[in-house]
């Protein structure tokens, strides 16, 4: 059931990643009240055993809907690198797992791309929304490339080595416009609002919000 209370929509975000929760709250704004499975006594890692972002996103959302019984959504995200035929993709969170040569995922990706001139890549998010038990998916992409080293301290995950192709510039009228990222700024150098405007998560969640708005008209 869609619950409106003082025009606020309550949704459980099926994640244990608090960076995602912070971004989703900023992206969706005050019309949404987000909670997480840990708020309902489910702090465990939600299983992700699929071979695609779509499958894992659906698995996470269904797990939480079955456990908690509230309208919810999940976000499964991956970094798709052209020179690696789309890897690490669905394995982005575990890219360096078990490989003792690398201290973390970014370290491994920089190593694997050493000397590679084609560094094109994109972040891809699949959001699965479950309302009244019915799932629907939304896609979001952010095109860019993999930098040569880590830059910046904002965002999370791969943001210090992801160079978005376009960045938003704040206009005097309060809107954003997109311009080519000629300075090669990393995602981790952008303010939160700028990242959310161009990010895979921002794009997919805004489409979800538009869809939800159609349900309550
Ligand atoms: P949940 O499954 O609990 O939501 P997670 O961190 O495991 O959290 P994913 O399975 O979607 O999330 O894995 C996504 C991986 O991609 C993970 O390594 C993240 O650090 C990275 N990632 C996702 N979104 C990102 C973003 O906006 N910026 C940088 N890295 C991101």
PDB file of C-alpha atoms and ligand atoms in Angstrom:
ATOM      1  CA  UNK A   1       0.000   0.000   0.000  1.00  0.00           C
ATOM      2  CA  UNK A   2       1.266   3.500  -0.743  1.00  0.00           C
ATOM      3  CA  UNK A   3       1.328   5.311   2.603  1.00  0.00           C
ATOM      4  CA  UNK A   4       1.048   9.088   2.508  1.00  0.00           C
ATOM      5  CA  UNK A   5       1.319  10.939   5.786  1.00  0.00           C
ATOM      6  CA  UNK A   6       1.506  14.709   5.498  1.00  0.00           C
ATOM      7  CA  UNK A   7       2.556  14.089   1.869  1.00  0.00           C
ATOM      8  CA  UNK A   8       5.545  11.952   2.858  1.00  0.00           C
ATOM      9  CA  UNK A   9       6.059   8.558   1.212  1.00  0.00           C
ATOM     10  CA  UNK A  10       7.590   5.922   3.462  1.00  0.00           C
ATOM     11  CA  UNK A  11       9.888   3.420   1.790  1.00  0.00           C
ATOM     12  CA  UNK A  12      12.417   0.925   3.086  1.00  0.00           C
ATOM     13  CA  UNK A  13      15.718   1.164   1.198  1.00  0.00           C
ATOM     14  CA  UNK A  14      17.022  -2.425   0.963  1.00  0.00           C
ATOM     15  CA  UNK A  15      20.657  -1.630   1.618  1.00  0.00           C
ATOM     16  CA  UNK A  16      23.333  -1.770   4.277  1.00  0.00           C
ATOM     17  CA  UNK A  17      25.377   0.935   2.517  1.00  0.00           C
ATOM     18  CA  UNK A  18      24.887   4.193   4.432  1.00  0.00           C
ATOM     19  CA  UNK A  19      26.541   6.225   1.648  1.00  0.00           C
ATOM     20  CA  UNK A  20      23.749   5.103  -0.661  1.00  0.00           C
ATOM     21  CA  UNK A  21      21.158   6.021   1.970  1.00  0.00           C
ATOM     22  CA  UNK A  22      22.574   9.526   2.331  1.00  0.00           C
ATOM     23  CA  UNK A  23      22.586  10.053  -1.438  1.00  0.00           C
ATOM     24  CA  UNK A  24      19.100   8.601  -1.917  1.00  0.00           C
ATOM     25  CA  UNK A  25      17.710  10.877   0.810  1.00  0.00           C
ATOM     26  CA  UNK A  26      19.253  13.914  -0.888  1.00  0.00           C
ATOM     27  CA  UNK A  27      18.050  12.818  -4.340  1.00  0.00           C
ATOM     28  CA  UNK A  28      14.465  11.984  -3.314  1.00  0.00           C
ATOM     29  CA  UNK A  29      14.107  14.966  -0.975  1.00  0.00           C
ATOM     30  CA  UNK A  30      11.677  15.748   1.837  1.00  0.00           C
ATOM     31  CA  UNK A  31       8.709  14.020   0.166  1.00  0.00           C
ATOM     32  CA  UNK A  32      10.209  10.649   1.111  1.00  0.00           C
ATOM     33  CA  UNK A  33      10.944   9.100   4.484  1.00  0.00           C
ATOM     34  CA  UNK A  34      13.520   6.364   4.061  1.00  0.00           C
ATOM     35  CA  UNK A  35      14.303   3.620   6.534  1.00  0.00           C
ATOM     36  CA  UNK A  36      16.665   0.672   6.229  1.00  0.00           C
ATOM     37  CA  UNK A  37      16.320  -3.035   7.120  1.00  0.00           C
ATOM     38  CA  UNK A  38      18.460  -2.540  10.243  1.00  0.00           C
ATOM     39  CA  UNK A  39      15.698  -0.280  11.619  1.00  0.00           C
ATOM     40  CA  UNK A  40      13.427  -3.366  11.649  1.00  0.00           C
ATOM     41  CA  UNK A  41      15.924  -5.776  13.198  1.00  0.00           C
ATOM     42  CA  UNK A  42      17.484  -6.928   9.909  1.00  0.00           C
ATOM     43  CA  UNK A  43      21.091  -5.714  10.027  1.00  0.00           C
ATOM     44  CA  UNK A  44      22.374  -8.744   8.067  1.00  0.00           C
ATOM     45  CA  UNK A  45      23.909  -8.475   4.610  1.00  0.00           C
ATOM     46  CA  UNK A  46      21.184  -9.086   2.053  1.00  0.00           C
ATOM     47  CA  UNK A  47      22.095 -11.991  -0.272  1.00  0.00           C
ATOM     48  CA  UNK A  48      23.235 -11.043  -3.803  1.00  0.00           C
ATOM     49  CA  UNK A  49      23.744 -14.263  -5.745  1.00  0.00           C
ATOM     50  CA  UNK A  50      22.639 -13.240  -9.251  1.00  0.00           C
ATOM     51  CA  UNK A  51      24.755 -12.787 -12.366  1.00  0.00           C
ATOM     52  CA  UNK A  52      23.251  -9.436 -13.351  1.00  0.00           C
ATOM     53  CA  UNK A  53      22.512  -6.116 -11.692  1.00  0.00           C
ATOM     54  CA  UNK A  54      18.829  -6.702 -12.500  1.00  0.00           C
ATOM     55  CA  UNK A  55      18.791 -10.069 -10.714  1.00  0.00           C
ATOM     56  CA  UNK A  56      20.620  -8.806  -7.631  1.00  0.00           C
ATOM     57  CA  UNK A  57      18.518  -5.663  -7.399  1.00  0.00           C
ATOM     58  CA  UNK A  58      15.330  -7.765  -7.543  1.00  0.00           C
ATOM     59  CA  UNK A  59      16.754 -10.256  -5.038  1.00  0.00           C
ATOM     60  CA  UNK A  60      17.561  -7.502  -2.518  1.00  0.00           C
ATOM     61  CA  UNK A  61      14.160  -5.837  -2.849  1.00  0.00           C
ATOM     62  CA  UNK A  62      12.251  -9.134  -2.568  1.00  0.00           C
ATOM     63  CA  UNK A  63      14.303 -10.208   0.444  1.00  0.00           C
ATOM     64  CA  UNK A  64      13.350  -7.048   2.294  1.00  0.00           C
ATOM     65  CA  UNK A  65       9.713  -7.089   1.178  1.00  0.00           C
ATOM     66  CA  UNK A  66       9.364 -10.703   2.357  1.00  0.00           C
ATOM     67  CA  UNK A  67      11.135  -9.978   5.664  1.00  0.00           C
ATOM     68  CA  UNK A  68       9.489  -6.675   6.555  1.00  0.00           C
ATOM     69  CA  UNK A  69       6.344  -6.501   4.411  1.00  0.00           C
ATOM     70  CA  UNK A  70       6.671  -2.811   3.590  1.00  0.00           C
ATOM     71  CA  UNK A  71       6.963  -1.021   0.259  1.00  0.00           C
ATOM     72  CA  UNK A  72      10.650  -0.870  -0.516  1.00  0.00           C
ATOM     73  CA  UNK A  73      13.344  -0.431  -3.148  1.00  0.00           C
ATOM     74  CA  UNK A  74      16.841  -1.752  -3.767  1.00  0.00           C
ATOM     75  CA  UNK A  75      19.801  -0.368  -5.733  1.00  0.00           C
ATOM     76  CA  UNK A  76      22.354  -2.647  -7.349  1.00  0.00           C
ATOM     77  CA  UNK A  77      25.180  -0.745  -8.958  1.00  0.00           C
ATOM     78  CA  UNK A  78      28.238  -1.616 -10.991  1.00  0.00           C
ATOM     79  CA  UNK A  79      31.099  -0.062 -12.895  1.00  0.00           C
ATOM     80  CA  UNK A  80      31.289  -1.216 -16.534  1.00  0.00           C
ATOM     81  CA  UNK A  81      34.700  -0.727 -18.146  1.00  0.00           C
ATOM     82  CA  UNK A  82      34.744  -0.987 -21.960  1.00  0.00           C
ATOM     83  CA  UNK A  83      38.314  -2.307 -22.212  1.00  0.00           C
ATOM     84  CA  UNK A  84      37.362  -5.076 -19.756  1.00  0.00           C
ATOM     85  CA  UNK A  85      34.232  -6.093 -21.694  1.00  0.00           C
ATOM     86  CA  UNK A  86      31.993  -4.549 -19.056  1.00  0.00           C
ATOM     87  CA  UNK A  87      33.835  -5.888 -15.980  1.00  0.00           C
ATOM     88  CA  UNK A  88      33.771  -5.579 -13.037  1.00  0.00           C
ATOM     89  CA  UNK A  89      30.011  -4.997 -13.616  1.00  0.00           C
ATOM     90  CA  UNK A  90      27.916  -7.044 -11.241  1.00  0.00           C
ATOM     91  CA  UNK A  91      31.085  -7.966  -9.308  1.00  0.00           C
ATOM     92  CA  UNK A  92      32.108  -4.336  -8.673  1.00  0.00           C
ATOM     93  CA  UNK A  93      31.736  -4.592  -4.896  1.00  0.00           C
ATOM     94  CA  UNK A  94      33.901  -7.724  -4.756  1.00  0.00           C
ATOM     95  CA  UNK A  95      36.430  -6.990  -7.522  1.00  0.00           C
ATOM     96  CA  UNK A  96      39.563  -7.453  -5.410  1.00  0.00           C
ATOM     97  CA  UNK A  97      38.020  -9.950  -3.002  1.00  0.00           C
ATOM     98  CA  UNK A  98      40.379 -12.813  -2.237  1.00  0.00           C
ATOM     99  CA  UNK A  99      43.208 -11.375  -4.375  1.00  0.00           C
ATOM    100  CA  UNK A 100      46.006 -10.698  -1.898  1.00  0.00           C
ATOM    101  CA  UNK A 101      47.953  -8.581  -4.419  1.00  0.00           C
ATOM    102  CA  UNK A 102      45.556  -5.664  -3.945  1.00  0.00           C
ATOM    103  CA  UNK A 103      44.548  -3.747  -0.874  1.00  0.00           C
ATOM    104  CA  UNK A 104      41.193  -2.761  -2.357  1.00  0.00           C
ATOM    105  CA  UNK A 105      38.999  -2.657  -5.461  1.00  0.00           C
ATOM    106  CA  UNK A 106      40.340   0.671  -6.752  1.00  0.00           C
ATOM    107  CA  UNK A 107      43.897  -0.540  -6.423  1.00  0.00           C
ATOM    108  CA  UNK A 108      43.075  -3.582  -8.551  1.00  0.00           C
ATOM    109  CA  UNK A 109      41.232  -1.626 -11.244  1.00  0.00           C
ATOM    110  CA  UNK A 110      44.095   0.888 -11.575  1.00  0.00           C
ATOM    111  CA  UNK A 111      46.540  -2.036 -11.857  1.00  0.00           C
ATOM    112  CA  UNK A 112      44.488  -3.904 -14.457  1.00  0.00           C
ATOM    113  CA  UNK A 113      44.132  -0.749 -16.585  1.00  0.00           C
ATOM    114  CA  UNK A 114      47.804   0.245 -16.304  1.00  0.00           C
ATOM    115  CA  UNK A 115      48.985   1.251 -19.801  1.00  0.00           C
ATOM    116  CA  UNK A 116      45.458   1.034 -21.236  1.00  0.00           C
ATOM    117  CA  UNK A 117      44.520   4.080 -23.317  1.00  0.00           C
ATOM    118  CA  UNK A 118      40.834   3.207 -23.738  1.00  0.00           C
ATOM    119  CA  UNK A 119      39.597   4.004 -20.234  1.00  0.00           C
ATOM    120  CA  UNK A 120      35.913   4.550 -21.051  1.00  0.00           C
ATOM    121  CA  UNK A 121      33.505   3.326 -18.373  1.00  0.00           C
ATOM    122  CA  UNK A 122      30.102   3.934 -16.899  1.00  0.00           C
ATOM    123  CA  UNK A 123      28.350   3.519 -13.595  1.00  0.00           C
ATOM    124  CA  UNK A 124      25.105   1.602 -13.973  1.00  0.00           C
ATOM    125  CA  UNK A 125      22.375   1.314 -11.366  1.00  0.00           C
ATOM    126  CA  UNK A 126      19.305  -0.895 -11.445  1.00  0.00           C
ATOM    127  CA  UNK A 127      16.672   0.159  -8.917  1.00  0.00           C
ATOM    128  CA  UNK A 128      13.891  -2.289  -8.070  1.00  0.00           C
ATOM    129  CA  UNK A 129      10.803  -0.788  -6.443  1.00  0.00           C
ATOM    130  CA  UNK A 130       8.236  -3.076  -4.805  1.00  0.00           C
ATOM    131  CA  UNK A 131       4.816  -1.560  -4.186  1.00  0.00           C
ATOM    132  CA  UNK A 132       2.048  -3.846  -2.909  1.00  0.00           C
ATOM    133  CA  UNK A 133       4.248  -6.829  -3.736  1.00  0.00           C
ATOM    134  CA  UNK A 134       4.724  -5.854  -7.385  1.00  0.00           C
ATOM    135  CA  UNK A 135       8.290  -5.168  -8.570  1.00  0.00           C
ATOM    136  CA  UNK A 136       9.272  -2.658 -11.242  1.00  0.00           C
ATOM    137  CA  UNK A 137      12.813  -1.710 -12.309  1.00  0.00           C
ATOM    138  CA  UNK A 138      14.439   1.581 -13.300  1.00  0.00           C
ATOM    139  CA  UNK A 139      17.865   2.059 -14.902  1.00  0.00           C
ATOM    140  CA  UNK A 140      20.373   4.870 -14.481  1.00  0.00           C
ATOM    141  CA  UNK A 141      23.770   5.421 -16.129  1.00  0.00           C
ATOM    142  CA  UNK A 142      26.651   7.845 -15.718  1.00  0.00           C
ATOM    143  CA  UNK A 143      29.167   7.853 -18.596  1.00  0.00           C
ATOM    144  CA  UNK A 144      32.827   8.627 -17.989  1.00  0.00           C
ATOM    145  CA  UNK A 145      36.269   7.092 -17.768  1.00  0.00           C
ATOM    146  CA  UNK A 146      38.710   5.634 -15.256  1.00  0.00           C
ATOM    147  CA  UNK A 147      41.381   8.084 -14.101  1.00  0.00           C
ATOM    148  CA  UNK A 148      45.072   7.329 -13.658  1.00  0.00           C
ATOM    149  CA  UNK A 149      45.052   7.810  -9.893  1.00  0.00           C
ATOM    150  CA  UNK A 150      42.776   8.610  -6.966  1.00  0.00           C
ATOM    151  CA  UNK A 151      41.615  12.214  -6.676  1.00  0.00           C
ATOM    152  CA  UNK A 152      39.228  13.827  -4.165  1.00  0.00           C
ATOM    153  CA  UNK A 153      37.609  12.831  -0.925  1.00  0.00           C
ATOM    154  CA  UNK A 154      33.873  13.121  -1.623  1.00  0.00           C
ATOM    155  CA  UNK A 155      31.354  10.419  -2.464  1.00  0.00           C
ATOM    156  CA  UNK A 156      32.353   6.803  -1.812  1.00  0.00           C
ATOM    157  CA  UNK A 157      33.526   3.622  -3.475  1.00  0.00           C
ATOM    158  CA  UNK A 158      35.082   4.175  -6.890  1.00  0.00           C
ATOM    159  CA  UNK A 159      34.365   7.931  -6.975  1.00  0.00           C
ATOM    160  CA  UNK A 160      38.072   8.960  -6.599  1.00  0.00           C
ATOM    161  CA  UNK A 161      38.966   7.185  -9.876  1.00  0.00           C
ATOM    162  CA  UNK A 162      35.802   7.844 -11.903  1.00  0.00           C
ATOM    163  CA  UNK A 163      35.951  10.851 -14.250  1.00  0.00           C
ATOM    164  CA  UNK A 164      32.418  11.747 -15.396  1.00  0.00           C
ATOM    165  CA  UNK A 165      32.179  12.782 -19.057  1.00  0.00           C
ATOM    166  CA  UNK A 166      29.983  15.750 -18.152  1.00  0.00           C
ATOM    167  CA  UNK A 167      29.687  17.802 -14.995  1.00  0.00           C
ATOM    168  CA  UNK A 168      26.888  20.079 -13.848  1.00  0.00           C
ATOM    169  CA  UNK A 169      27.360  23.821 -13.540  1.00  0.00           C
ATOM    170  CA  UNK A 170      25.046  25.726 -11.228  1.00  0.00           C
ATOM    171  CA  UNK A 171      23.163  28.509 -13.015  1.00  0.00           C
ATOM    172  CA  UNK A 172      22.089  31.880 -11.620  1.00  0.00           C
ATOM    173  CA  UNK A 173      18.425  30.830 -11.890  1.00  0.00           C
ATOM    174  CA  UNK A 174      19.064  27.897  -9.532  1.00  0.00           C
ATOM    175  CA  UNK A 175      19.117  25.200 -12.217  1.00  0.00           C
ATOM    176  CA  UNK A 176      22.021  23.010 -13.355  1.00  0.00           C
ATOM    177  CA  UNK A 177      23.394  22.732 -16.877  1.00  0.00           C
ATOM    178  CA  UNK A 178      25.757  20.025 -18.138  1.00  0.00           C
ATOM    179  CA  UNK A 179      29.153  20.882 -19.650  1.00  0.00           C
ATOM    180  CA  UNK A 180      32.025  18.627 -20.807  1.00  0.00           C
ATOM    181  CA  UNK A 181      34.383  17.744 -17.946  1.00  0.00           C
ATOM    182  CA  UNK A 182      37.416  19.338 -19.616  1.00  0.00           C
ATOM    183  CA  UNK A 183      39.330  19.629 -16.318  1.00  0.00           C
ATOM    184  CA  UNK A 184      39.070  15.887 -15.735  1.00  0.00           C
ATOM    185  CA  UNK A 185      37.465  16.280 -12.316  1.00  0.00           C
ATOM    186  CA  UNK A 186      36.866  13.026 -10.472  1.00  0.00           C
ATOM    187  CA  UNK A 187      33.418  12.243  -9.111  1.00  0.00           C
ATOM    188  CA  UNK A 188      34.966  12.475  -5.626  1.00  0.00           C
ATOM    189  CA  UNK A 189      35.791  16.153  -6.290  1.00  0.00           C
ATOM    190  CA  UNK A 190      32.180  17.148  -6.958  1.00  0.00           C
ATOM    191  CA  UNK A 191      29.872  18.530  -4.264  1.00  0.00           C
ATOM    192  CA  UNK A 192      27.078  16.113  -3.233  1.00  0.00           C
ATOM    193  CA  UNK A 193      24.431  17.995  -5.207  1.00  0.00           C
ATOM    194  CA  UNK A 194      26.492  17.885  -8.404  1.00  0.00           C
ATOM    195  CA  UNK A 195      27.204  14.157  -8.074  1.00  0.00           C
ATOM    196  CA  UNK A 196      23.543  13.411  -7.424  1.00  0.00           C
ATOM    197  CA  UNK A 197      22.514  15.401 -10.508  1.00  0.00           C
ATOM    198  CA  UNK A 198      24.641  13.309 -12.895  1.00  0.00           C
ATOM    199  CA  UNK A 199      24.980  10.010 -11.074  1.00  0.00           C
ATOM    200  CA  UNK A 200      23.566   6.626 -12.034  1.00  0.00           C
ATOM    201  CA  UNK A 201      21.758   6.636  -8.666  1.00  0.00           C
ATOM    202  CA  UNK A 202      20.350  10.128  -9.145  1.00  0.00           C
ATOM    203  CA  UNK A 203      19.066   9.289 -12.604  1.00  0.00           C
ATOM    204  CA  UNK A 204      17.431   5.989 -11.644  1.00  0.00           C
ATOM    205  CA  UNK A 205      15.866   7.310  -8.427  1.00  0.00           C
ATOM    206  CA  UNK A 206      14.430  10.388 -10.124  1.00  0.00           C
ATOM    207  CA  UNK A 207      12.728   8.106 -12.666  1.00  0.00           C
ATOM    208  CA  UNK A 208      11.394   6.047  -9.738  1.00  0.00           C
ATOM    209  CA  UNK A 209      10.053   9.211  -8.087  1.00  0.00           C
ATOM    210  CA  UNK A 210       8.333  10.250 -11.336  1.00  0.00           C
ATOM    211  CA  UNK A 211       6.733   6.803 -11.547  1.00  0.00           C
ATOM    212  CA  UNK A 212       5.515   7.011  -7.935  1.00  0.00           C
ATOM    213  CA  UNK A 213       4.031  10.436  -8.604  1.00  0.00           C
ATOM    214  CA  UNK A 214       1.880   8.928 -11.358  1.00  0.00           C
ATOM    215  CA  UNK A 215       0.430   6.391  -8.884  1.00  0.00           C
ATOM    216  CA  UNK A 216      -0.949   8.967  -6.483  1.00  0.00           C
ATOM    217  CA  UNK A 217      -2.455  11.442  -8.944  1.00  0.00           C
TER     218      UNK A 217
HETATM  219  P1  LIG B   1      24.068  -2.851  -0.785  1.00  0.00           P
HETATM  220  O1  LIG B   1      24.114  -4.104  -1.616  1.00  0.00           O
HETATM  221  O2  LIG B   1      23.862  -3.113   0.676  1.00  0.00           O
HETATM  222  O3  LIG B   1      23.087  -1.844  -1.333  1.00  0.00           O
HETATM  223  P2  LIG B   1      26.790  -2.457  -1.733  1.00  0.00           P
HETATM  224  O4  LIG B   1      27.845  -1.466  -1.377  1.00  0.00           O
HETATM  225  O5  LIG B   1      27.117  -3.916  -1.606  1.00  0.00           O
HETATM  226  O6  LIG B   1      25.494  -2.108  -0.863  1.00  0.00           O
HETATM  227  P3  LIG B   1      26.338  -2.904  -4.541  1.00  0.00           P
HETATM  228  O7  LIG B   1      26.120  -4.361  -4.357  1.00  0.00           O
HETATM  229  O8  LIG B   1      25.374  -2.171  -5.427  1.00  0.00           O
HETATM  230  O9  LIG B   1      26.290  -2.116  -3.165  1.00  0.00           O
HETATM  231  O10 LIG B   1      27.829  -2.719  -5.017  1.00  0.00           O
HETATM  232  C1  LIG B   1      28.172  -1.596  -5.673  1.00  0.00           C
HETATM  233  C2  LIG B   1      29.657  -1.421  -5.749  1.00  0.00           C
HETATM  234  O11 LIG B   1      29.859  -0.282  -6.577  1.00  0.00           O
HETATM  235  C3  LIG B   1      30.314  -1.105  -4.417  1.00  0.00           C
HETATM  236  O12 LIG B   1      31.668  -1.514  -4.462  1.00  0.00           O
HETATM  237  C4  LIG B   1      30.289   0.401  -4.359  1.00  0.00           C
HETATM  238  O13 LIG B   1      31.367   0.931  -3.633  1.00  0.00           O
HETATM  239  C5  LIG B   1      30.366   0.795  -5.831  1.00  0.00           C
HETATM  240  N1  LIG B   1      29.496   1.938  -6.065  1.00  0.00           N
HETATM  241  C6  LIG B   1      28.143   1.945  -6.126  1.00  0.00           C
HETATM  242  N2  LIG B   1      27.678   3.179  -6.289  1.00  0.00           N
HETATM  243  C7  LIG B   1      28.752   3.975  -6.332  1.00  0.00           C
HETATM  244  C8  LIG B   1      28.919   5.358  -6.459  1.00  0.00           C
HETATM  245  O14 LIG B   1      27.877   6.184  -6.534  1.00  0.00           O
HETATM  246  N3  LIG B   1      30.155   5.843  -6.465  1.00  0.00           N
HETATM  247  C9  LIG B   1      31.218   5.026  -6.366  1.00  0.00           C
HETATM  248  N4  LIG B   1      31.158   3.703  -6.218  1.00  0.00           N
HETATM  249  C10 LIG B   1      29.926   3.182  -6.203  1.00  0.00           C
END
